[in-house]
Amino acid sequence: MTSKNDDLFARAQLTTPGGVNSPVRAFRSVGGTPRFINRAEGPYFWDADDKRYIDYIGSWGPAIVGHAHPEVVQAVQQAAARGLSFGAPTEGEVLMAEEICRLVPSIEQVRLVSSGTEATMSALRLARGATGRDKIIKFEGCYHGHADSLLVKAGSGLLTFGNPTSAGVLKDFIKHTLVLDYNNVQQLEDTFNSIGDQIACVIVEPVAGNMNLVRATPEFLQAMRRLCSKHGTVLIFDEVMSGFRVALGGAQALHGITPDLTALGKVIGGGLPVAAFGGRTELMQQMAPLGAVYQAGTLSGNPVAVAAGMSTLKLIQAPGFYETLGAQTSKLVQGLSQAAKDAGVTFCADSVGGMFGLYFSAKVPTSYAEMLAGNKEQFNIFFHAMLDEGVYFAPAAFEAGFVSIQHDDAVIEATVAAGRKAFAQLA
Ligand code: HOZ
């Protein structure tokens, strides 16, 4: 039987590099034909052949209230009817800035942008502008979008395709980027002891979601905070994934750590392009038009995107939202872990709030090296077996997964039942 997914993929490759507009979508790591998604609702989406999948990427995080939530759709429709884009300020942007500052106390002022890449890139520029220093620290396996100076030993698609540092990034652009090991406190301390006063910023995913899911240890984040404060270095939490996902206040709320700047995205756009960076007023006021650090965007604070984001931010504040989201995500990882154990497959899983990781290894990884040691071949077999059963996980072993509030018990149980069949293929 011919598949519309195959047809679309063949056509797409004629006019688009690799047939996709973002590399991981191409299924090159797992093999096979990418599914072309036609529509989505709640915890499900349907491909071009009208096959239904339980969706565990949720647009890589934004679909936290489920796909096409009626309130979000209505907010978008109403905003669109008032005009799509003005290139001038709107009340919605004021409301969103106020809401972000209220929900994330480390953010006293915020600038809205359109993508996580823009948010981290601008935060980096601000840190360098504010400190007058060149060097930055990032951690191996963390992915902060595709700005040049951050595309070094990065996770996500770069890791998936084995090119952790992108071609086309000039050595001159990255000579100031120091890459350290995630969760290695001693190495961080040694680096600060030798060149701390030259470091503009440390940027970190406080829950890494681009090398599968790897938690930062409390000691690691606390050391980072202490060392940055001591040396006048700006601490940037990249919470594009973890923000409003692992808890209402993000990973910084879970850890009780106050970064100087935070990058946000995904959930705050509710599926449309909104991202943000923000932090201490004294720092943020160095941005143009008040200060000398420049950043701008025609679609920044777009009224339709802000409407989607604001209605999503309202829905996630329903009583018990994060308790339910976290509980459902735990049920998923526990159910799959039990299914693997019953089948005799070496497997484990972890979750933080509504974000999870699946690992074909004996223990949950705490570092990039441990994560790389997982059995990628087994993941690929598992991925395709689940896909056949109508369950869509991220098409790469080095990505985190995402659960929505619409993944109820029946959905989780159906996933675990599919998992039992998939693990049986690996036993
Ligand atoms: N870089 C994203 C995953 N970490 C994938 C984005 C996409 O393909 O939509």
XYZ file of C-alpha atoms and ligand atoms in Angstrom:
436
model
C 0.000 0.000 0.000
C 1.378 3.417 -0.846
C 1.858 5.773 2.021
C 1.221 9.490 1.749
C 4.096 9.942 4.204
C 6.448 8.302 1.689
C 5.100 10.447 -1.151
C 5.421 13.652 0.829
C 8.918 12.745 1.989
C 10.043 12.037 -1.579
C 8.621 15.372 -2.745
C 9.982 17.271 0.247
C 13.516 16.088 -0.446
C 13.383 17.677 -3.895
C 12.844 21.173 -2.551
C 14.021 21.120 1.075
C 17.403 19.867 2.350
C 16.805 16.411 3.803
C 13.073 16.952 3.338
C 12.626 18.712 6.675
C 12.864 22.148 8.212
C 14.606 20.973 11.384
C 17.103 18.086 11.237
C 15.868 15.675 13.932
C 12.480 15.423 12.194
C 14.110 13.579 9.275
C 14.294 10.218 11.150
C 17.887 9.811 9.926
C 19.009 8.553 13.306
C 16.269 5.923 13.605
C 15.798 5.237 9.889
C 12.528 5.059 7.979
C 10.099 7.680 6.754
C 9.199 10.713 8.838
C 5.511 11.037 9.612
C 3.941 14.132 8.084
C 1.446 15.402 10.618
C -1.935 16.455 9.423
C -3.827 17.362 12.595
C -3.624 17.010 16.334
C -5.953 17.016 19.303
C -5.294 16.494 23.011
C -2.581 13.818 23.449
C -2.814 12.595 19.838
C -1.748 13.528 16.342
C -2.566 11.970 12.991
C -0.198 11.521 10.074
C -0.786 11.940 6.350
C -2.213 8.387 6.171
C -4.626 9.296 8.969
C -2.871 6.951 11.386
C -3.249 8.135 14.978
C -0.307 8.356 17.394
C -0.064 9.100 21.083
C 2.294 12.049 20.909
C 5.209 12.270 23.332
C 7.024 15.214 21.797
C 4.223 17.779 22.117
C 5.926 20.044 19.590
C 9.114 19.478 21.676
C 7.492 20.939 24.759
C 4.934 23.641 23.974
C 1.808 21.430 23.841
C 1.646 21.107 27.638
C -2.144 21.556 27.761
C -2.624 19.119 24.863
C -2.944 19.893 21.177
C -5.544 22.328 19.889
C -6.895 23.128 23.338
C -10.226 24.938 22.692
C -9.315 27.938 24.885
C -5.959 28.382 23.166
C -7.506 28.026 19.716
C -10.207 30.556 20.569
C -7.662 33.052 21.899
C -5.662 32.697 18.677
C -8.749 33.106 16.486
C -9.839 36.212 18.346
C -6.371 37.749 18.214
C -5.991 36.930 14.512
C -9.288 38.626 13.753
C -7.878 41.832 15.282
C -4.799 41.773 13.036
C -1.783 39.540 12.603
C 1.211 41.768 13.279
C 1.709 45.471 13.862
C 5.390 46.156 14.465
C 4.242 48.392 17.311
C 3.648 47.575 20.983
C 0.438 45.943 22.223
C -1.315 45.508 25.570
C -0.862 41.728 25.258
C 2.912 42.140 25.487
C 2.563 44.164 28.684
C 0.328 41.495 30.188
C 2.689 38.708 29.181
C 5.744 40.499 30.600
C 3.874 41.077 33.864
C 2.832 37.424 34.005
C 6.345 36.089 33.347
C 7.845 38.401 35.987
C 5.203 37.281 38.486
C 5.686 33.555 37.818
C 9.500 33.561 37.636
C 10.714 35.841 40.444
C 14.335 35.998 39.200
C 12.968 37.821 36.136
C 12.396 41.467 36.997
C 12.331 42.612 33.391
C 11.858 40.575 30.246
C 12.199 40.979 26.487
C 10.000 38.887 24.188
C 11.544 37.324 21.087
C 10.385 34.614 18.667
C 12.603 31.563 19.285
C 14.733 29.950 21.943
C 17.783 30.538 19.757
C 17.103 34.275 19.790
C 16.583 34.210 23.545
C 19.881 32.487 24.401
C 21.840 34.392 21.746
C 20.577 37.713 23.098
C 21.179 36.727 26.725
C 24.747 35.884 25.784
C 25.244 39.223 24.068
C 23.828 40.998 27.107
C 26.167 39.113 29.438
C 29.161 40.053 27.313
C 27.999 43.654 26.959
C 27.367 44.013 30.678
C 30.645 42.472 31.819
C 32.917 43.650 29.005
C 34.321 40.087 28.947
C 34.627 37.666 26.017
C 34.753 34.145 27.419
C 31.693 32.019 28.040
C 31.236 28.594 29.614
C 28.803 26.024 28.280
C 28.542 22.309 29.037
C 29.018 19.322 26.781
C 25.724 17.949 25.491
C 23.723 21.070 26.310
C 22.031 22.659 23.313
C 21.144 26.330 23.425
C 19.855 26.892 19.902
C 21.939 27.496 16.845
C 23.787 30.748 17.483
C 27.419 30.411 16.355
C 29.220 30.663 19.674
C 26.922 28.045 21.238
C 27.197 25.385 18.537
C 30.137 23.708 20.199
C 29.894 20.163 21.536
C 26.159 20.690 21.530
C 23.326 18.215 21.996
C 20.078 17.636 20.077
C 20.471 17.257 16.293
C 24.213 17.910 16.393
C 24.720 15.024 18.778
C 22.218 12.835 16.936
C 24.077 13.217 13.667
C 27.546 13.010 15.175
C 28.673 16.571 14.406
C 28.557 18.183 17.820
C 30.291 21.294 16.477
C 28.715 22.670 13.301
C 30.540 23.297 10.043
C 30.386 26.943 9.038
C 31.073 28.185 12.544
C 34.362 30.083 12.389
C 37.054 29.131 14.874
C 37.304 32.824 15.643
C 33.673 32.822 16.769
C 34.107 29.947 19.184
C 37.567 30.546 20.525
C 35.996 32.195 23.576
C 33.591 29.300 24.238
C 34.879 26.970 26.964
C 33.116 23.622 27.066
C 33.103 21.840 30.415
C 31.607 18.549 31.619
C 28.009 18.628 32.840
C 27.770 17.926 36.577
C 31.542 18.160 37.105
C 31.875 20.535 40.073
C 35.647 20.177 40.431
C 36.326 21.106 36.815
C 34.075 24.153 37.128
C 35.856 25.284 40.289
C 39.293 24.766 38.737
C 38.301 26.798 35.682
C 36.971 29.674 37.770
C 40.042 29.565 40.003
C 42.314 30.022 37.008
C 40.367 32.428 34.739
C 37.154 33.312 36.591
C 37.579 37.046 36.143
C 37.597 36.661 32.346
C 34.315 34.792 32.098
C 31.285 36.773 30.940
C 28.727 34.070 31.589
C 27.945 30.468 32.322
C 24.995 29.113 30.365
C 23.366 25.839 31.406
C 20.232 23.781 30.896
C 19.384 23.138 34.561
C 17.532 20.042 33.397
C 19.297 19.020 30.211
C 16.783 18.005 27.565
C 18.933 17.854 24.480
C 21.134 14.886 25.376
C 18.092 12.867 26.342
C 17.074 14.027 29.831
C 19.934 14.501 32.294
C 19.352 16.241 35.621
C 21.869 18.746 36.917
C 22.812 17.872 40.489
C 21.991 20.448 43.193
C 25.732 20.651 44.042
C 26.603 21.508 40.453
C 24.048 24.319 40.184
C 24.900 25.664 43.638
C 28.613 25.734 42.812
C 27.807 27.555 39.590
C 25.782 30.188 41.439
C 28.487 30.661 44.071
C 31.331 30.920 41.551
C 29.461 33.288 39.238
C 28.628 35.615 42.145
C 32.221 35.555 43.384
C 33.687 36.389 39.971
C 31.092 38.847 38.636
C 30.020 36.333 35.979
C 26.453 36.286 34.665
C 24.650 33.004 35.326
C 22.209 32.170 32.532
C 19.682 29.374 32.986
C 18.462 28.138 29.629
C 14.937 27.133 30.614
C 13.585 27.080 27.074
C 12.647 23.440 27.713
C 12.392 23.266 31.490
C 10.568 26.582 32.009
C 6.882 26.065 32.930
C 7.524 22.379 32.148
C 9.273 20.853 35.166
C 7.417 23.187 37.562
C 5.464 26.443 37.263
C 8.582 28.413 38.190
C 10.903 26.182 36.149
C 13.992 24.308 37.308
C 15.178 27.364 39.235
C 12.118 27.037 41.490
C 12.817 23.334 42.075
C 16.429 24.073 43.018
C 15.856 27.372 44.833
C 18.569 29.021 42.737
C 18.311 32.534 41.310
C 20.056 32.933 37.954
C 20.959 36.396 36.688
C 19.284 35.791 33.346
C 16.816 33.159 32.133
C 15.956 32.127 28.585
C 12.408 30.890 28.011
C 10.476 29.549 25.028
C 8.237 26.632 24.054
C 5.440 26.636 26.717
C 5.234 30.448 26.833
C 4.171 30.411 23.187
C 1.677 27.578 23.623
C 2.637 26.291 20.145
C 3.240 29.632 18.445
C 6.613 31.379 18.256
C 7.198 33.205 21.539
C 10.416 33.077 23.522
C 11.916 35.474 26.035
C 14.954 36.367 28.035
C 14.894 38.253 31.270
C 16.479 38.793 34.636
C 17.705 41.483 36.961
C 16.532 45.010 36.065
C 20.045 46.400 36.290
C 21.158 43.913 33.630
C 18.092 44.145 31.407
C 18.310 47.935 31.312
C 21.518 47.570 29.362
C 19.395 46.482 26.406
C 18.525 48.950 23.644
C 16.740 51.357 23.658
C 17.972 52.098 27.211
C 21.444 50.647 26.891
C 24.109 49.761 24.380
C 23.292 46.063 23.831
C 21.264 45.772 20.627
C 18.522 43.286 19.841
C 15.323 43.673 17.791
C 12.683 41.686 15.887
C 9.755 42.440 13.595
C 7.725 39.559 15.014
C 8.879 39.946 18.642
C 5.785 39.944 20.876
C 3.563 39.067 17.907
C -0.061 39.557 19.044
C -1.374 36.188 17.832
C 1.550 34.270 19.338
C 1.243 36.180 22.615
C -2.487 35.309 22.747
C -1.647 31.580 22.433
C 1.030 31.929 25.101
C -1.137 33.866 27.539
C -4.018 31.421 27.328
C -1.558 28.551 27.889
C -0.031 30.333 30.895
C -3.544 30.710 32.310
C -4.381 27.015 31.843
C -1.195 25.777 33.527
C -2.100 27.704 36.673
C -5.211 25.582 37.273
C -5.086 24.056 40.764
C -3.163 20.773 40.800
C -1.928 21.133 37.201
C 1.721 20.308 37.919
C 0.880 17.603 40.454
C -1.221 15.830 37.808
C 1.300 16.398 35.020
C 4.157 15.082 37.165
C 2.100 12.100 38.357
C 1.126 11.084 34.812
C 4.719 11.402 33.630
C 5.885 9.258 36.576
C 3.244 6.651 35.733
C 4.577 6.530 32.177
C 8.221 6.025 33.149
C 7.380 3.549 35.913
C 5.080 1.584 33.621
C 7.659 1.366 30.855
C 10.418 0.479 33.332
C 8.310 -2.367 34.742
C 7.451 -3.589 31.233
C 11.157 -3.646 30.318
C 12.040 -5.447 33.545
C 9.366 -8.078 32.909
C 10.817 -8.603 29.428
C 14.388 -8.787 30.749
C 15.527 -5.709 28.803
C 18.177 -3.408 30.258
C 16.305 -0.132 30.460
C 15.550 2.691 32.856
C 13.702 5.995 32.734
C 13.485 9.273 34.623
C 11.166 12.260 34.718
C 11.055 15.779 36.101
C 7.574 17.316 36.039
C 6.219 16.821 32.529
C 9.555 15.964 30.916
C 11.079 12.489 30.723
C 14.016 10.431 29.470
C 14.166 6.800 28.317
C 17.553 5.067 28.515
C 18.683 1.703 27.279
C 21.191 1.459 30.092
C 21.252 0.021 33.602
C 21.236 3.349 35.409
C 19.947 6.849 34.779
C 22.821 8.880 33.301
C 24.194 11.870 35.185
C 26.699 12.962 32.573
C 27.136 13.232 28.828
C 29.539 10.260 28.835
C 27.105 8.049 30.757
C 24.276 9.062 28.457
C 26.330 8.222 25.353
C 26.986 4.726 26.720
C 23.285 3.785 26.286
C 22.337 1.222 23.637
C 21.287 3.294 20.632
C 20.489 0.276 18.447
C 17.980 -0.961 21.003
C 16.424 2.478 21.171
C 15.934 2.470 17.419
C 14.202 -0.919 17.452
C 12.030 0.225 20.363
C 11.198 3.501 18.602
C 9.933 1.746 15.468
C 8.044 -0.916 17.404
C 6.258 1.839 19.336
C 5.582 3.792 16.169
C 3.947 0.701 14.657
C 1.784 0.493 17.773
C 0.750 4.137 17.368
C 3.064 5.769 19.915
C 5.333 8.593 18.754
C 8.488 9.202 20.782
C 11.255 11.590 19.742
C 12.946 10.086 16.662
C 16.419 10.122 18.250
C 17.953 8.580 21.355
C 19.345 11.933 22.475
C 16.117 13.854 22.999
C 13.823 14.219 25.995
C 10.115 13.390 25.843
C 7.114 15.493 26.868
C 3.754 14.665 28.409
C 0.668 16.885 28.312
C -2.079 17.273 30.877
C -4.330 15.380 28.414
C -2.272 12.186 28.758
C -4.754 10.544 31.100
C -4.575 7.070 32.653
C -6.077 5.390 29.584
C -3.451 6.991 27.333
C -0.592 6.043 29.651
C -1.904 2.478 30.004
C -2.195 2.145 26.217
C 1.410 3.346 25.934
C 2.662 0.843 28.496
C 0.734 -1.958 26.763
C 2.426 -0.982 23.490
C 5.721 -0.875 25.392
C 5.264 -4.505 26.504
C 5.018 -5.578 22.859
C 7.999 -3.417 21.878
C 10.238 -4.698 24.681
C 9.306 -8.265 23.724
C 11.070 -7.620 20.407
C 14.249 -6.741 22.315
C 14.261 -9.589 24.792
N 15.925 20.858 18.410
C 14.661 20.297 18.755
C 14.818 19.143 19.675
N 15.691 19.335 20.743
C 13.901 19.851 17.536
C 13.079 20.929 17.000
C 12.153 20.458 15.880
O 12.547 19.663 15.063
O 11.023 20.901 15.844
